[in-house]
Amino acid sequence: MPQQMSMKLQIKPNPWSCIGTAFAVVLDIPVADLFGIIGHDGSQIAFPALPDPIARRGFHIQECIAVCLKLGYAITPVELFPVIRGTPPADQNVVVLFGDDESANWQRFEQTIQSSTGILEGVGRRSLHAVAYDRGTLFDPDGDQYVYSRPTCESRGFHPRRAWRVDHLS
């Protein structure tokens, strides 16, 4: 039987660490511990021409995946609208998978969120954003906890594009 994860909302310690904080929530470890395992706090200025917080290094999803694997968890990406594209010059043409009906993709994506635990990654009001989720409940590192629905996310300025399922390796 899969291990049930314990979810407790954690507030991101700075504006550039939503993805790291969301993973800490899913893994049920303090965000400072996750930063310690990764080896940095994301604060390095990587893009000096950009404004804060997008000037910061932040965290790459692969760093968070490495932490999950180290702690015994597997990560599976689930795209909201997975596509296939040709190579240049045909790369302007895309084929959306799972049918021509957009609602089928929304239903598949929502089913993932309702039946699993992980991270939702997408676009927020000012930059990329990530929240933790557990069987339909979202834990936003900005300090909010709410039940998933497309309108609820959009009313908060959050537009998910990808779910990262986090499953304990047996």
GROMACS .gro file of C-alpha atoms in nm:
model
  170
    1MET     CA    1   0.000   0.000   0.000
    2PRO     CA    2   0.140   0.348  -0.087
    3GLN     CA    3   0.267   0.557   0.199
    4GLN     CA    4   0.033   0.845   0.288
    5MET     CA    5   0.223   1.172   0.297
    6SER     CA    6   0.163   1.429   0.568
    7MET     CA    7   0.113   1.778   0.430
    8LYS     CA    8   0.169   2.093   0.634
    9LEU     CA    9   0.174   2.436   0.474
   10GLN     CA   10   0.513   2.607   0.482
   11ILE     CA   11   0.563   2.970   0.383
   12LYS     CA   12   0.847   3.039   0.141
   13PRO     CA   13   1.131   3.220   0.318
   14ASN     CA   14   1.192   3.451   0.021
   15PRO     CA   15   1.025   3.540  -0.310
   16TRP     CA   16   1.234   3.304  -0.526
   17SER     CA   17   1.182   2.978  -0.341
   18CYS     CA   18   0.824   2.867  -0.412
   19ILE     CA   19   0.931   2.547  -0.591
   20GLY     CA   20   1.178   2.450  -0.320
   21THR     CA   21   0.922   2.524  -0.050
   22ALA     CA   22   0.652   2.328  -0.234
   23PHE     CA   23   0.883   2.025  -0.252
   24ALA     CA   24   0.965   2.061   0.118
   25VAL     CA   25   0.589   2.053   0.191
   26VAL     CA   26   0.543   1.735  -0.015
   27LEU     CA   27   0.846   1.568   0.143
   28ASP     CA   28   0.739   1.683   0.493
   29ILE     CA   29   1.078   1.834   0.574
   30PRO     CA   30   1.168   2.190   0.676
   31VAL     CA   31   1.246   2.407   0.374
   32ALA     CA   32   1.588   2.487   0.529
   33ASP     CA   33   1.666   2.113   0.523
   34LEU     CA   34   1.574   2.093   0.154
   35PHE     CA   35   1.803   2.391   0.083
   36GLY     CA   36   2.079   2.212   0.276
   37ILE     CA   37   2.041   1.895   0.069
   38ILE     CA   38   2.043   2.097  -0.253
   39GLY     CA   39   2.346   2.292  -0.132
   40HIS     CA   40   2.226   2.652  -0.178
   41ASP     CA   41   1.934   2.880  -0.094
   42GLY     CA   42   1.868   3.008  -0.446
   43SER     CA   43   1.967   3.366  -0.360
   44GLN     CA   44   2.260   3.405  -0.600
   45ILE     CA   45   2.201   3.680  -0.857
   46ALA     CA   46   2.207   3.487  -1.184
   47PHE     CA   47   2.047   3.745  -1.412
   48PRO     CA   48   2.158   4.094  -1.298
   49ALA     CA   49   1.967   4.273  -1.574
   50LEU     CA   50   1.634   4.141  -1.443
   51PRO     CA   51   1.438   4.266  -1.141
   52ASP     CA   52   1.411   4.074  -0.816
   53PRO     CA   53   1.304   3.801  -0.763
   54ILE     CA   54   1.349   3.674  -1.120
   55ALA     CA   55   1.712   3.788  -1.112
   56ARG     CA   56   1.781   3.514  -0.854
   57ARG     CA   57   1.911   3.167  -0.930
   58GLY     CA   58   1.620   3.003  -0.753
   59PHE     CA   59   1.586   2.628  -0.790
   60HIS     CA   60   1.574   2.405  -1.094
   61ILE     CA   61   1.321   2.122  -1.096
   62GLN     CA   62   1.610   1.877  -1.148
   63GLU     CA   63   1.763   1.983  -0.814
   64CYS     CA   64   1.432   1.907  -0.644
   65ILE     CA   65   1.399   1.576  -0.828
   66ALA     CA   66   1.749   1.480  -0.707
   67VAL     CA   67   1.640   1.548  -0.347
   68CYS     CA   68   1.327   1.336  -0.395
   69LEU     CA   69   1.525   1.045  -0.534
   70LYS     CA   70   1.778   1.073  -0.250
   71LEU     CA   71   1.489   1.055   0.000
   72GLY     CA   72   1.321   0.759  -0.173
   73TYR     CA   73   1.056   0.926  -0.390
   74ALA     CA   74   0.990   0.899  -0.763
   75ILE     CA   75   0.875   1.199  -0.969
   76THR     CA   76   0.646   1.174  -1.271
   77PRO     CA   77   0.557   1.478  -1.485
   78VAL     CA   78   0.199   1.513  -1.608
   79GLU     CA   79   0.154   1.788  -1.866
   80LEU     CA   80  -0.178   1.971  -1.890
   81PHE     CA   81  -0.149   1.998  -2.268
   82PRO     CA   82   0.121   1.760  -2.391
   83VAL     CA   83   0.214   1.824  -2.752
   84ILE     CA   84   0.432   1.682  -3.022
   85ARG     CA   85   0.600   1.911  -3.274
   86GLY     CA   86   0.799   1.870  -3.587
   87THR     CA   87   1.157   1.986  -3.620
   88PRO     CA   88   1.235   2.317  -3.791
   89PRO     CA   89   1.090   2.448  -4.013
   90ALA     CA   90   0.782   2.241  -3.925
   91ASP     CA   91   0.802   2.334  -3.554
   92GLN     CA   92   0.517   2.585  -3.596
   93ASN     CA   93   0.278   2.291  -3.619
   94VAL     CA   94   0.183   2.110  -3.301
   95VAL     CA   95  -0.039   1.818  -3.223
   96VAL     CA   96  -0.205   1.818  -2.881
   97LEU     CA   97  -0.224   1.469  -2.737
   98PHE     CA   98  -0.534   1.304  -2.585
   99GLY     CA   99  -0.781   1.428  -2.843
  100ASP     CA  100  -0.893   1.749  -3.002
  101ASP     CA  101  -1.126   1.835  -2.715
  102GLU     CA  102  -0.948   2.060  -2.464
  103SER     CA  103  -1.179   1.944  -2.185
  104ALA     CA  104  -1.038   1.590  -2.202
  105ASN     CA  105  -0.695   1.725  -2.105
  106TRP     CA  106  -0.842   1.931  -1.821
  107GLN     CA  107  -1.025   1.621  -1.689
  108ARG     CA  108  -0.712   1.404  -1.708
  109PHE     CA  109  -0.507   1.675  -1.534
  110GLU     CA  110  -0.767   1.726  -1.260
  111GLN     CA  111  -0.788   1.350  -1.204
  112THR     CA  112  -0.412   1.348  -1.141
  113ILE     CA  113  -0.445   1.629  -0.885
  114GLN     CA  114  -0.741   1.463  -0.713
  115SER     CA  115  -0.580   1.118  -0.689
  116SER     CA  116  -0.214   1.185  -0.611
  117THR     CA  117   0.036   1.402  -0.426
  118GLY     CA  118   0.293   1.633  -0.577
  119ILE     CA  119   0.374   1.976  -0.714
  120LEU     CA  120   0.177   2.197  -0.952
  121GLU     CA  121   0.402   2.414  -1.163
  122GLY     CA  122   0.275   2.703  -1.371
  123VAL     CA  123   0.260   3.077  -1.420
  124GLY     CA  124   0.174   3.316  -1.139
  125ARG     CA  125   0.089   3.686  -1.142
  126ARG     CA  126   0.451   3.803  -1.186
  127SER     CA  127   0.658   3.497  -1.267
  128LEU     CA  128   0.664   3.118  -1.261
  129HIS     CA  129   0.502   2.967  -0.952
  130ALA     CA  130   0.466   2.628  -0.784
  131VAL     CA  131   0.240   2.487  -0.512
  132ALA     CA  132   0.222   2.151  -0.338
  133TYR     CA  133  -0.093   1.941  -0.370
  134ASP     CA  134  -0.236   1.642  -0.189
  135ARG     CA  135  -0.543   1.475  -0.334
  136GLY     CA  136  -0.709   1.797  -0.438
  137THR     CA  137  -0.589   2.031  -0.163
  138LEU     CA  138  -0.331   2.290  -0.264
  139PHE     CA  139  -0.062   2.423  -0.029
  140ASP     CA  140   0.062   2.754  -0.168
  141PRO     CA  141   0.404   2.869  -0.038
  142ASP     CA  142   0.266   3.224  -0.054
  143GLY     CA  143   0.066   3.130   0.259
  144ASP     CA  144  -0.266   2.993   0.138
  145GLN     CA  145  -0.432   2.651   0.143
  146TYR     CA  146  -0.734   2.581  -0.079
  147VAL     CA  147  -0.917   2.312  -0.276
  148TYR     CA  148  -0.811   2.276  -0.638
  149SER     CA  149  -1.029   2.392  -0.922
  150ARG     CA  150  -0.934   2.570  -1.239
  151PRO     CA  151  -1.141   2.882  -1.151
  152THR     CA  152  -1.000   2.894  -0.796
  153CYS     CA  153  -0.642   2.882  -0.925
  154GLU     CA  154  -0.711   3.141  -1.193
  155SER     CA  155  -0.880   3.374  -0.943
  156ARG     CA  156  -0.548   3.370  -0.752
  157GLY     CA  157  -0.352   3.449  -1.069
  158PHE     CA  158  -0.210   3.095  -1.089
  159HIS     CA  159  -0.228   2.899  -1.414
  160PRO     CA  160  -0.092   2.542  -1.368
  161ARG     CA  161   0.077   2.383  -1.667
  162ARG     CA  162   0.232   2.068  -1.522
  163ALA     CA  163   0.187   1.838  -1.226
  164TRP     CA  164   0.482   1.651  -1.079
  165ARG     CA  165   0.350   1.339  -0.904
  166VAL     CA  166   0.561   1.242  -0.605
  167ASP     CA  167   0.533   0.875  -0.510
  168HIS     CA  168   0.721   0.686  -0.242
  169LEU     CA  169   0.947   0.414  -0.383
  170SER     CA  170   0.871   0.080  -0.221
   0.00000   0.00000   0.00000
